[in-house]
XYZ file of C-alpha atoms in Angstrom:
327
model
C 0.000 0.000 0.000
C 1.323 3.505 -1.258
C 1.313 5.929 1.704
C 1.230 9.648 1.360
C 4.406 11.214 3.591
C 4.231 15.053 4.246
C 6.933 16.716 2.091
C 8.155 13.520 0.293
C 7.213 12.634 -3.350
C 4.506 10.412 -4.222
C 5.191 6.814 -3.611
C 4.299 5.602 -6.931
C 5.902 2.225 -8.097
C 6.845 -1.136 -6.226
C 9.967 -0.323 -4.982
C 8.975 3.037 -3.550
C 7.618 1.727 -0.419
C 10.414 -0.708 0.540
C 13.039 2.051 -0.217
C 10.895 4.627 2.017
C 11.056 2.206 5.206
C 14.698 1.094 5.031
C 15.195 4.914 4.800
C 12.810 5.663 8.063
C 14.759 2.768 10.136
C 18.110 4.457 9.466
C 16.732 7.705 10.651
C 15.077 6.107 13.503
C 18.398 4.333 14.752
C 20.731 7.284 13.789
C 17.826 9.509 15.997
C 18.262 7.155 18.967
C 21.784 6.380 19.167
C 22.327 10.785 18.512
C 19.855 11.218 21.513
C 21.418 8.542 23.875
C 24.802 9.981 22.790
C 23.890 13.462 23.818
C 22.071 12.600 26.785
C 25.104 10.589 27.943
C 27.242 13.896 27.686
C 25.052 16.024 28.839
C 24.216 13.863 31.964
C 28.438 13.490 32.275
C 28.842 17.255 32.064
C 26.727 18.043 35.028
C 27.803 15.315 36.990
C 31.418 15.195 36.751
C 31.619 19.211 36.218
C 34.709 21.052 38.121
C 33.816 21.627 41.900
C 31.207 18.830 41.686
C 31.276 16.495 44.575
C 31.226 13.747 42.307
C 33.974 10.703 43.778
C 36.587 10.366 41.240
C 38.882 8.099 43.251
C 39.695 4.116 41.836
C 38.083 5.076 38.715
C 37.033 1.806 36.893
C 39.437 0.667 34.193
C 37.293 -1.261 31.999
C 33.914 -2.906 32.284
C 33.289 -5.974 30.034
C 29.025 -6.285 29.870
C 29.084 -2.760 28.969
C 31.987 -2.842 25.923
C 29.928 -6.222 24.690
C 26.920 -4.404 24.764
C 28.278 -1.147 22.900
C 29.739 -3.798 20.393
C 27.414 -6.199 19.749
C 24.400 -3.417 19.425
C 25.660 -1.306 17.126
C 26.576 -4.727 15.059
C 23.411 -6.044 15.074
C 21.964 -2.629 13.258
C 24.093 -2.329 11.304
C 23.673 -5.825 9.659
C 20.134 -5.073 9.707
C 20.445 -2.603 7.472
C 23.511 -4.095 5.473
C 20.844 -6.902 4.541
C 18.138 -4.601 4.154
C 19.683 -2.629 1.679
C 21.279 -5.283 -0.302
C 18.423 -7.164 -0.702
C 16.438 -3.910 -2.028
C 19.882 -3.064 -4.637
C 19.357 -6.904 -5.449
C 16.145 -6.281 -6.888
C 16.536 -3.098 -8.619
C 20.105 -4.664 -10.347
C 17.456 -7.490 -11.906
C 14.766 -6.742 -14.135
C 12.093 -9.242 -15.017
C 12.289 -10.892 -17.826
C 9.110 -9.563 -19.383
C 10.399 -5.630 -18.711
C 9.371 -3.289 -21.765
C 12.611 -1.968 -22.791
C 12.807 1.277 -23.310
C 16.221 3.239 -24.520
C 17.510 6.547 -23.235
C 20.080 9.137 -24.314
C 21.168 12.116 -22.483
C 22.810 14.378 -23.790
C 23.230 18.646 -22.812
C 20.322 19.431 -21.416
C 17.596 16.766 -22.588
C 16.022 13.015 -22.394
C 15.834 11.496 -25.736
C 13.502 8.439 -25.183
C 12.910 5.238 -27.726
C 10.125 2.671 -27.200
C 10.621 -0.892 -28.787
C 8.398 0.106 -31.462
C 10.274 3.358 -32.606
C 7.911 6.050 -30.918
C 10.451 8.631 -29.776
C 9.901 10.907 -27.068
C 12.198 14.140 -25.768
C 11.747 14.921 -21.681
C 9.135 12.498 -21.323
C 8.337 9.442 -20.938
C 5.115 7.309 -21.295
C 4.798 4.185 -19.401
C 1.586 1.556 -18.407
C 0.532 1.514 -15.059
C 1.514 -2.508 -13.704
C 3.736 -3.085 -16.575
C 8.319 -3.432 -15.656
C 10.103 -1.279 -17.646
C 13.818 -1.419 -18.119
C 15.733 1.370 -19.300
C 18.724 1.299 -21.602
C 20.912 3.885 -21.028
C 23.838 5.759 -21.890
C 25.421 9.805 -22.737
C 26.695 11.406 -25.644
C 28.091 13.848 -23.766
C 29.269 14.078 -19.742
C 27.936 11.957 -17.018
C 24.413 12.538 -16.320
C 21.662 11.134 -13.760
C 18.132 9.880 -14.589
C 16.160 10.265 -11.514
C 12.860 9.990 -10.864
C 11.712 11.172 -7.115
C 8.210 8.726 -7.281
C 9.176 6.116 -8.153
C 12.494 6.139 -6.222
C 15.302 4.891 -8.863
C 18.301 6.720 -9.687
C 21.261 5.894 -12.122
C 24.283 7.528 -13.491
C 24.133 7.368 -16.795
C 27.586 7.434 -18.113
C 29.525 8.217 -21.696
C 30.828 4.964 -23.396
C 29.008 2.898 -20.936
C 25.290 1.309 -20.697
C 23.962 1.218 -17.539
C 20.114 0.089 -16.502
C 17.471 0.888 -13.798
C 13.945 -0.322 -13.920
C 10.774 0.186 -12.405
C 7.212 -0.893 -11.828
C 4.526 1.993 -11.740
C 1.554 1.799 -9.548
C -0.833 4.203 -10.339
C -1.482 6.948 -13.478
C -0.210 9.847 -13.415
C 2.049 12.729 -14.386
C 5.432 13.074 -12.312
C 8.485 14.484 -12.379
C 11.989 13.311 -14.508
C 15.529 15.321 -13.415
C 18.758 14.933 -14.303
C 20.755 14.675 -10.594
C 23.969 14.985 -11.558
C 25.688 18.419 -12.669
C 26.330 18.650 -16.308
C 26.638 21.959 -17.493
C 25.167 25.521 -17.578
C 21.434 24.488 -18.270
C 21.490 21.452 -15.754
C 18.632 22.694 -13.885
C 16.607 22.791 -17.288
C 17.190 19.293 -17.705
C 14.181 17.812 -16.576
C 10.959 16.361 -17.557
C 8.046 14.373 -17.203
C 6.739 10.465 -16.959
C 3.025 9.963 -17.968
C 1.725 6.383 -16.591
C -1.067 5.555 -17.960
C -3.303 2.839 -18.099
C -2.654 -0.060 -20.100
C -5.226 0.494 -22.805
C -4.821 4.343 -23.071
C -0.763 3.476 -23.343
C -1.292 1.220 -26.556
C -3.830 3.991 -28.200
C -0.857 6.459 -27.673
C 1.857 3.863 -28.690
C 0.065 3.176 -32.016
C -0.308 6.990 -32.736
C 0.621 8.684 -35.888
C 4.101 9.739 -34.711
C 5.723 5.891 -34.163
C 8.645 5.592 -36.063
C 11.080 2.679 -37.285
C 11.657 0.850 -33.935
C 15.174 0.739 -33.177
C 15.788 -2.800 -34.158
C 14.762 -2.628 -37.901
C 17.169 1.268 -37.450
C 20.089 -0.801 -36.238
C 19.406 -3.275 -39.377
C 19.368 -0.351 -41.912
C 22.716 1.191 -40.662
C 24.162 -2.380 -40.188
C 23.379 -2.679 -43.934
C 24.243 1.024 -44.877
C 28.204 0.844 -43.322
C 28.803 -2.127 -44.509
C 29.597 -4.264 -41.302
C 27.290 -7.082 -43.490
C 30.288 -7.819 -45.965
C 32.628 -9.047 -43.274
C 29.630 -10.009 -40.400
C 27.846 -12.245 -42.943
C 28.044 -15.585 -40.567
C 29.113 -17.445 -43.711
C 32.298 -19.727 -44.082
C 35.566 -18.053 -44.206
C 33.662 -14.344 -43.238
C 36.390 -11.818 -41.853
C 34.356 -10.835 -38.663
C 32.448 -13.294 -36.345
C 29.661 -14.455 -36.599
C 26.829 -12.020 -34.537
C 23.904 -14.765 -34.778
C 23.108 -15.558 -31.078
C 26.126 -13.689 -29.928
C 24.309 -10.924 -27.593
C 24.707 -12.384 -23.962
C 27.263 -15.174 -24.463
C 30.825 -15.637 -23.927
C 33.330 -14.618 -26.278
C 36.621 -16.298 -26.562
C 39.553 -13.350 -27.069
C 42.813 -13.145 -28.376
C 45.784 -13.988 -25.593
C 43.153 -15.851 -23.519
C 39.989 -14.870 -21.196
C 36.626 -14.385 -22.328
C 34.058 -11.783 -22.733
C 30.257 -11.004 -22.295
C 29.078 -10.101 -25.265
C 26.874 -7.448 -23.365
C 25.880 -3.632 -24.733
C 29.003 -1.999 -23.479
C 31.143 -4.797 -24.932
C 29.049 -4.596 -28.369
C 29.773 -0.636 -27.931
C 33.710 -0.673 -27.553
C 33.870 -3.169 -30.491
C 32.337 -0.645 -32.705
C 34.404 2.129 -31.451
C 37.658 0.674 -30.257
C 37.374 -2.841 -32.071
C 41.271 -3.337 -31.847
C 40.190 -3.521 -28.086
C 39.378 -6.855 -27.612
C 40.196 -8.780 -30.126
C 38.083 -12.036 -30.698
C 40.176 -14.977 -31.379
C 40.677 -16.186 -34.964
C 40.086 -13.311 -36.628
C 42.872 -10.686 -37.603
C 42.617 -7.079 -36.807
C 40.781 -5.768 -39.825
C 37.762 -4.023 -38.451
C 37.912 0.363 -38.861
C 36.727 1.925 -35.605
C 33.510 4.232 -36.165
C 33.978 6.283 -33.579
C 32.530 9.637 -35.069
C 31.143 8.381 -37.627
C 27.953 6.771 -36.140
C 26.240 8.804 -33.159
C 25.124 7.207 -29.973
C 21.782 6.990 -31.089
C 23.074 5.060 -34.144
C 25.280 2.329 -31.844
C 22.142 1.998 -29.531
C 20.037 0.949 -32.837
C 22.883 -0.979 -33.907
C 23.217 -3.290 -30.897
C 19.657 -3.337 -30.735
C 19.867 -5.084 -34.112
C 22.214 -7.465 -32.866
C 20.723 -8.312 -29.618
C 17.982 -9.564 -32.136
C 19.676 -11.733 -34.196
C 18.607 -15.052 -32.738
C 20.742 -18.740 -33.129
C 20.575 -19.424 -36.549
C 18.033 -22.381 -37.705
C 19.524 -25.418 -37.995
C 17.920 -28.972 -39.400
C 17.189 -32.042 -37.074
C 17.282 -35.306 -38.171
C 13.802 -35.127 -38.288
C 13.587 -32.324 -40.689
C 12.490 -29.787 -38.294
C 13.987 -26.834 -37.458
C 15.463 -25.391 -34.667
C 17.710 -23.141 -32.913
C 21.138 -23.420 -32.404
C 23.773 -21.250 -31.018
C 26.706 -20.638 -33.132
C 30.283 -20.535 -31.649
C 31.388 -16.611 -31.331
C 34.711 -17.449 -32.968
């Protein structure tokens, strides 16, 4: 149940409510242990002031029950709230698997916003009420910080990185986006809003006039466009590896190790692709860097996350998937 708190934004998604009380217990200890701390001074101020009659002779040296107890208290909250916490950052690090993805760019000073099926949005966001929804992010700039106060997530969002945050909303309504990290003259204008809606008022504005190519079948196009086809084909004797299936799995490198073939690695091997080299494959790959915007290496790894294992035949003539070695 979503209380109302004087002065603190709306509670208005799952998490809001279990971040609120873990935040309430820390103030509650930190309020008692301040208050028994300055009681204790106060009380050992008057009482052991100068010219008080106080005895001061064979002053105790130690007194175990009391060191055990100032020990072992203190512990005990503080795992509390260790455990607390990290089973709330637990959550919010996994997103369902059924999470509308939705991908973000900041850049000096504004939110550019992509839904799945190309509807773009700039400073706000539209969402359905009940449904997850994971956010793709990354900056073409300096580091910036989506942050919405409701529903309370918060994540740097960083340049030539991907990072995520996701979030259930709770009930409609209209509430405020910021950018919480200082990026420049007009960081304060860097703001915006998120519209949940209800489920069947989201689709009739999803399928409005304005949806675009969905970032996907964008990726495809400029995949095609630059030319990364001719040596990605996934045929016999192809100069690059093979990108069929390859989103998520492990990639053998050159000199040893692996690699998750995750968005930032997918990023840095169109930008930097000398920097980890798969093994088997020579160093023949131009970097784009400049030549394809952040908005354009989203859409491309979008493409690629795609790509499922190719079909293969069974023996009995059906099809299915299998995945393809990366090298």
């Amino acid at each position: 149940m979503n209380l109302v708190i004087p002065f603190f934004p709306e509670q208005a998604s799952t998490v809001a409510t279990r971040v609120d009380a873990l935040y309430f217990f820390l103030v509650a200890v930190s309020t008692l242990a301040g208050t028994l701390i300055a009681g204790l001074l106060i009380a050992f101020a008057i009482r052991y002031r100068r010219a008080s009659r106080a005895d001061r002779t064979n002053a105790p040296t130690h007194h175990t029950g009391l060191e055990i107890f100032w020990s072992v208290v203190p512990l005990v909250f503080f795992m509390i709230a260790f455990f607390w916490s990290a089973s709330i950052y637990i959550h919010l690090s996994r997103p369902p698997d059924d999470a509308m993805e939705i991908q973000v760019l900041g850049k000096r000073w504004m939110w550019k916003l992509q839904h799945p099926n190309g509807r773009r949005e700039i400073n706000e966001l539209h969402v359905p009420v009940g449904q997850a929804v994971k956010l793709n992010m990354t900056s073409e700039d300096v580091i910036h910080s989506f942050y919405i106060p409701a529903f309370r997530i918060k994540a740097d969002v960083l340049p030539g990185r991907y990072t995520s945050a996701w979030f259930t909303a709770t009930k409609p309504g209209r509430y405020h986006l910021f950018c919480a990290e200082y990026c420049g003259t007009k960081h304060s204008q860097m703001g915006g809003w998120v519209e949940v809606m209800e489920p069947a008022a989201f689709q009739t504005w999803l399928g409005g006039e304005t949806a675009g190519i969905p970032p996907a079948a964008a990726g495809e196009r400029l995949f095609t466009r630059m030319g990364c086809v001719t040596c990605h084909s996934g045929q016999s004797g192809s100069r690059g590896p093979d990108l069929e299936g390859l989103f998520g799995t492990a990639v053998r490198l050159q000199g040893g190790g692996t690699a998750t073939a995750d968005e930032t690695y997918l990023r840095e091997s169109i930008v930097n692709p000398r920097a980890r080299l798969v093994d088997g494959y020579e160093p023949l790959m131009p970097t784009f860097e400049g030549l394809i915007s952040e908005e354009g290496i989203m859409q491309i790894i979008e493409y690629i996350k795609s790509i499922g294992p190719k079909e293969t035949e069974t023996q009995g003539g059906r099809s299915a998937r299998a995945m393809e070695p990366t090298s």
